[in-house]
Coordinates of C-alpha atoms in Angstrom, one line a residue:
X411 CA 0.4 8.8 -21.4
X412 CA -2.8 6.9 -21.5
X413 CA -0.6 3.7 -21.8
X414 CA 1.1 4.4 -18.7
X415 CA -1.9 4.7 -16.4
X416 CA -4.9 2.7 -18.4
X417 CA -3.8 -0.7 -16.8
X418 CA -3.8 0.8 -13.4
X419 CA -7.2 1.9 -13.5
X420 CA -8.3 -1.7 -13.3
X421 CA -9.0 -3.1 -9.9
X422 CA -7.2 -6.4 -9.8
X423 CA -4.2 -4.5 -11.3
X424 CA -4.1 -1.9 -8.5
X425 CA -4.5 -4.7 -6.1
X426 CA -1.0 -6.5 -8.0
X427 CA 0.6 -3.4 -7.9
X428 CA 0.3 -3.0 -3.9
X429 CA 0.7 -6.6 -3.7
X430 CA 4.1 -6.4 -5.6
X431 CA 5.2 -3.3 -3.7
X432 CA 4.8 -4.9 -0.3
X433 CA 6.4 -8.1 -1.5
X434 CA 9.4 -5.9 -2.3
X435 CA 9.5 -4.4 1.2
X436 CA 9.5 -7.7 2.7
X437 CA 12.1 -9.2 0.2
X438 CA 14.5 -6.3 0.6
X439 CA 14.5 -7.1 4.2
X440 CA 15.9 -10.7 3.9
X441 CA 17.3 -10.4 0.5
X442 CA 19.9 -7.7 1.7
X443 CA 21.1 -10.2 4.3
X444 CA 20.9 -13.3 1.7
X445 CA 23.0 -11.3 -0.8
X446 CA 25.6 -10.0 2.1
X447 CA 25.9 -13.9 3.2
X448 CA 26.0 -15.5 -0.1
X449 CA 22.9 -17.5 0.8
X450 CA 21.2 -17.6 -2.6
X451 CA 21.4 -21.5 -2.9
X452 CA 19.7 -21.5 0.7
X453 CA 17.2 -19.4 -0.6
X454 CA 16.4 -21.4 -3.5
X455 CA 16.1 -24.4 -1.6
X456 CA 13.5 -22.9 0.9
X457 CA 11.6 -21.8 -1.9
X458 CA 11.2 -25.4 -3.4
X459 CA 11.2 -27.0 0.0
X460 CA 7.4 -25.3 0.3
X461 CA 6.1 -27.9 -2.0
X462 CA 5.0 -30.6 0.3
X463 CA 3.3 -28.5 2.8
X464 CA 1.5 -26.5 0.0
X465 CA 0.5 -29.8 -1.9
X466 CA -1.1 -31.3 1.4
X467 CA -2.7 -28.1 2.3
X468 CA -4.2 -27.9 -1.2
X469 CA -5.2 -32.1 -1.2
X470 CA -6.9 -31.3 2.3
X471 CA -8.8 -28.1 1.2
X472 CA -6.8 -26.1 3.6
X473 CA -5.0 -22.6 3.3
X474 CA -2.0 -22.8 1.2
X475 CA -0.3 -20.0 3.3
X476 CA -0.5 -22.4 6.4
X477 CA 1.1 -25.3 4.4
X478 CA 3.7 -23.0 3.2
X479 CA 4.3 -21.9 6.8
X480 CA 4.7 -25.4 8.1
X481 CA 7.4 -26.4 5.2
X482 CA 9.2 -22.9 5.7
X483 CA 9.4 -23.8 9.6
X484 CA 10.5 -27.5 8.8
X485 CA 13.3 -26.2 6.5
X486 CA 14.4 -23.5 8.9
X487 CA 14.6 -26.1 11.6
X488 CA 16.2 -28.7 9.4
X489 CA 19.0 -26.1 7.9
X490 CA 19.9 -24.9 11.5
X491 CA 20.2 -28.5 13.0
X492 CA 22.4 -29.7 10.1
X493 CA 24.5 -26.5 10.3
X494 CA 25.5 -27.8 13.6
X495 CA 26.8 -31.2 12.4
X496 CA 30.8 -30.7 12.3
X497 CA 31.3 -33.5 9.6
X498 CA 28.5 -32.2 6.9
X499 CA 29.1 -28.9 5.2
X500 CA 26.2 -26.4 5.3
X501 CA 25.8 -26.6 1.4
X502 CA 25.5 -30.5 1.7
X503 CA 22.9 -30.3 4.3
X504 CA 20.9 -27.6 2.4
X505 CA 21.1 -29.7 -0.9
X506 CA 19.8 -32.8 1.0
X507 CA 16.8 -31.0 2.4
X508 CA 16.3 -29.5 -0.9
X509 CA 16.1 -32.6 -2.6
X510 CA 14.3 -34.5 0.0
X511 CA 11.6 -31.7 0.3
X512 CA 11.3 -31.3 -3.3
X513 CA 10.8 -35.5 -3.8
X514 CA 8.2 -35.5 -0.8
X515 CA 6.3 -32.5 -2.8
X516 CA 6.4 -34.4 -6.1
X517 CA 5.2 -37.5 -4.4
X518 CA 2.3 -36.1 -2.8
X519 CA 1.4 -34.2 -5.9
X520 CA 1.5 -37.4 -7.9
X521 CA -1.0 -38.8 -5.8
X522 CA -3.8 -36.5 -7.1
X523 CA -5.3 -36.6 -10.3
X524 CA -6.3 -32.9 -10.6
X525 CA -3.5 -30.9 -9.3
X526 CA -1.8 -29.5 -12.5
X527 CA -3.4 -26.1 -12.1
X528 CA -2.7 -25.7 -8.1
X529 CA 1.0 -26.8 -9.0
X530 CA 1.2 -24.2 -11.8
X531 CA 0.4 -21.4 -9.4
X532 CA 2.5 -22.8 -7.0
X533 CA 5.6 -22.6 -9.3
X534 CA 4.8 -19.6 -11.0
X535 CA 2.4 -17.3 -9.0
X536 CA -0.5 -15.3 -10.1
X537 CA 0.3 -11.6 -9.0
X538 CA -2.8 -10.8 -10.9
X539 CA -5.1 -12.7 -8.4
X540 CA -4.2 -10.8 -5.2
X541 CA -7.0 -10.4 -3.0
X542 CA -7.8 -7.6 -0.3
X543 CA -7.0 -10.2 2.5
X544 CA -3.9 -11.1 0.8
X545 CA -2.6 -7.4 1.2
X546 CA -3.4 -7.4 4.6
X547 CA -1.5 -10.6 5.4
X548 CA 1.4 -9.0 3.2
X549 CA 1.3 -5.6 5.1
X550 CA 1.5 -7.8 8.3
X551 CA 4.4 -9.7 7.3
X552 CA 6.1 -6.3 5.9
X553 CA 6.0 -4.9 9.4
X554 CA 7.3 -8.2 11.0
X555 CA 9.8 -8.4 8.5
X556 CA 10.9 -4.7 9.4
X557 CA 10.9 -5.5 13.0
X558 CA 13.2 -8.6 12.9
X559 CA 15.3 -6.5 10.8
X560 CA 15.7 -3.6 13.2
X561 CA 16.1 -5.6 16.4
X562 CA 18.3 -8.1 14.9
X563 CA 20.5 -6.0 12.7
X564 CA 23.4 -5.8 15.0
X565 CA 23.7 -9.7 15.1
X566 CA 22.9 -9.9 11.4
X567 CA 25.7 -7.5 10.5
X568 CA 28.3 -9.1 13.0
X569 CA 27.1 -12.6 11.7
X570 CA 27.8 -11.4 7.9
X571 CA 31.1 -10.3 8.3
X572 CA 32.5 -12.0 11.3
X573 CA 30.9 -15.2 13.2
X574 CA 33.5 -15.6 15.4
X575 CA 33.4 -11.7 16.6
X576 CA 29.8 -12.1 17.0
X577 CA 30.3 -15.0 19.6
X578 CA 32.8 -13.0 21.5
X579 CA 30.5 -10.0 21.7
X580 CA 27.7 -12.3 23.0
X581 CA 25.5 -11.9 20.2
X582 CA 24.5 -15.5 20.0
X583 CA 25.3 -16.3 16.2
X584 CA 23.3 -19.7 16.1
X585 CA 20.4 -18.2 17.3
X586 CA 20.6 -14.9 15.1
X587 CA 21.4 -17.7 12.3
X588 CA 18.0 -19.3 13.2
X589 CA 16.1 -15.9 13.2
X590 CA 17.9 -14.7 9.8
X591 CA 16.3 -18.2 8.3
X592 CA 13.0 -17.4 9.8
X593 CA 13.2 -13.8 8.1
X594 CA 13.9 -15.6 4.8
X595 CA 11.3 -18.0 5.3
X596 CA 8.5 -15.3 6.0
X597 CA 9.8 -13.5 2.8
X598 CA 9.4 -16.4 0.7
X599 CA 6.1 -17.6 2.3
X600 CA 4.8 -14.3 1.7
X601 CA 6.0 -14.1 -1.9
X602 CA 5.3 -17.5 -3.4
X603 CA 1.8 -17.0 -4.2
X604 CA 2.7 -13.5 -5.9
X605 CA 5.6 -14.6 -8.4
X606 CA 6.0 -18.4 -7.7
X607 CA 8.6 -20.2 -6.0
X608 CA 10.5 -20.3 -9.5
X609 CA 10.8 -16.8 -9.6
X610 CA 10.4 -15.8 -6.2
X611 CA 14.7 -15.3 -6.3
X612 CA 13.8 -12.7 -8.7
X613 CA 12.7 -10.3 -6.1
X614 CA 14.8 -11.7 -3.1
X615 CA 18.0 -11.3 -4.7
X616 CA 18.1 -9.0 -8.0
X617 CA 17.0 -5.7 -6.2
X618 CA 19.4 -6.1 -3.3
X619 CA 22.2 -7.2 -5.5
X620 CA 21.5 -4.2 -7.7
X621 CA 21.4 -1.6 -5.0
X622 CA 24.7 -3.1 -3.3
X623 CA 27.1 -0.8 -5.5
X624 CA 25.4 2.4 -4.8
X625 CA 24.8 2.6 -1.3
X626 CA 27.4 2.1 1.9
X627 CA 24.9 1.2 4.7
X628 CA 23.0 -2.1 5.0
X629 CA 19.5 0.2 5.7
X630 CA 20.5 2.0 2.5
X631 CA 20.6 -1.3 0.6
X632 CA 17.2 -2.5 1.7
X633 CA 15.5 1.1 1.1
X634 CA 16.8 1.0 -2.7
X635 CA 16.2 -2.6 -3.1
X636 CA 12.6 -1.9 -2.2
X637 CA 12.2 0.9 -4.5
X638 CA 14.0 -1.2 -7.2
X639 CA 11.3 -4.0 -6.5
X640 CA 8.7 -1.5 -6.6
X641 CA 9.8 -0.1 -10.0
X642 CA 10.2 -3.7 -11.6
X643 CA 6.7 -4.5 -10.2
X644 CA 5.2 -1.6 -11.8
X645 CA 7.1 -2.0 -15.1
X646 CA 6.7 -5.7 -15.4
X647 CA 2.8 -5.1 -14.7
X648 CA 2.8 -2.2 -17.5
X649 CA 4.7 -4.4 -19.8
X650 CA 2.6 -7.7 -19.1
X651 CA -0.6 -5.8 -19.4
X652 CA 0.3 -4.2 -23.3
X653 CA 2.6 -7.5 -24.3
X654 CA 0.0 -10.1 -22.7
X655 CA 2.9 -11.7 -21.2
X656 CA 2.8 -13.7 -17.7
X657 CA 2.7 -10.9 -15.1
X658 CA 4.7 -12.6 -12.4
X659 CA 7.5 -13.8 -14.8
X660 CA 7.6 -10.3 -16.5
X661 CA 8.1 -8.6 -12.9
X662 CA 11.0 -11.0 -12.0
X663 CA 12.5 -10.8 -15.4
X664 CA 12.7 -6.7 -15.4
X665 CA 13.8 -7.1 -11.8
X666 CA 16.9 -9.3 -13.0
X667 CA 17.1 -6.8 -16.1
X668 CA 17.6 -4.0 -13.8
X669 CA 20.2 -5.9 -11.6
X670 CA 22.3 -6.4 -14.8
X671 CA 21.7 -2.7 -15.8
X672 CA 23.2 -1.7 -12.3
X673 CA 26.2 -3.9 -12.8
X674 CA 26.9 -2.2 -16.3
X675 CA 26.3 1.2 -14.7
X676 CA 28.6 0.4 -11.8
X677 CA 31.2 -0.7 -13.8
X678 CA 31.4 2.1 -16.2
X679 CA 31.5 4.0 -12.9
X680 CA 34.3 2.5 -11.3
X681 CA 36.3 2.7 -14.8
X682 CA 35.7 6.5 -14.9
X683 CA 36.8 6.7 -11.6
X684 CA 40.1 4.5 -11.9
X685 CA 40.9 6.7 -15.1
X686 CA 40.2 10.0 -13.1
X687 CA 42.6 8.9 -10.2
X688 CA 45.1 7.7 -12.7
X689 CA 45.1 11.0 -14.7
X690 CA 45.5 12.8 -11.1
X691 CA 48.6 10.6 -10.2
X692 CA 50.0 11.3 -13.5
X693 CA 49.6 15.1 -13.0
X694 CA 51.0 15.0 -9.6
X695 CA 53.9 13.0 -10.9
X696 CA 54.3 15.7 -13.5

């Protein structure tokens, strides 16, 4: 069993595992609502919309996380404002912000002569470069995400299934939507330096989508999604070590693979259930 334990005897791999586990917890909180509300395109747009802030922070020698937070705040405010425009569909507004922020980021990057390495890290992440202070930031973000999920659970639930009823119940759906965007931004900002913006949706969407067929409650989906994300992190780091592949991409690919496996297994379960019901109905008729 040495092949299973040897990689995690290395300090930087241990930190990568803890970082991936914390990211899985954060993404499970936001990703469950993303899946329930069909907001995958918004998640993709927000992850790419971080580029301008990260690029400016890198060029000025500042903290990349601060730049990402600023960009996430701009994207959140922009999506919220455009969502209140009656003549503009939400998808159109998100698409325009997506292209605008990404274009601005590319323009900023093009002004630098030595940005290739930083841009690669932004796009694909570097889970093996997680530092001790990063773990503290991720732990704080995980606690913040959990607090928002618990406090906003009732409003988020009503918003996901019936926004008009949420308004009737006095749950302020517009405010709930803005807070939910903030939770999504928190998950993306916390995750982008682990798996990168191109792969962040792997941990944000795949685990909750894989968990959805197996549990009935929202909290159950979040818990199972966090577990599946942790499993993807552990397995991805293990495979990356032995196969010499990119760690972040391997983690994200394994998360997506777990979704497809869950989809196949749930399909087989449903088919077996229908067959059992059909057999029971025929026996009752006879």
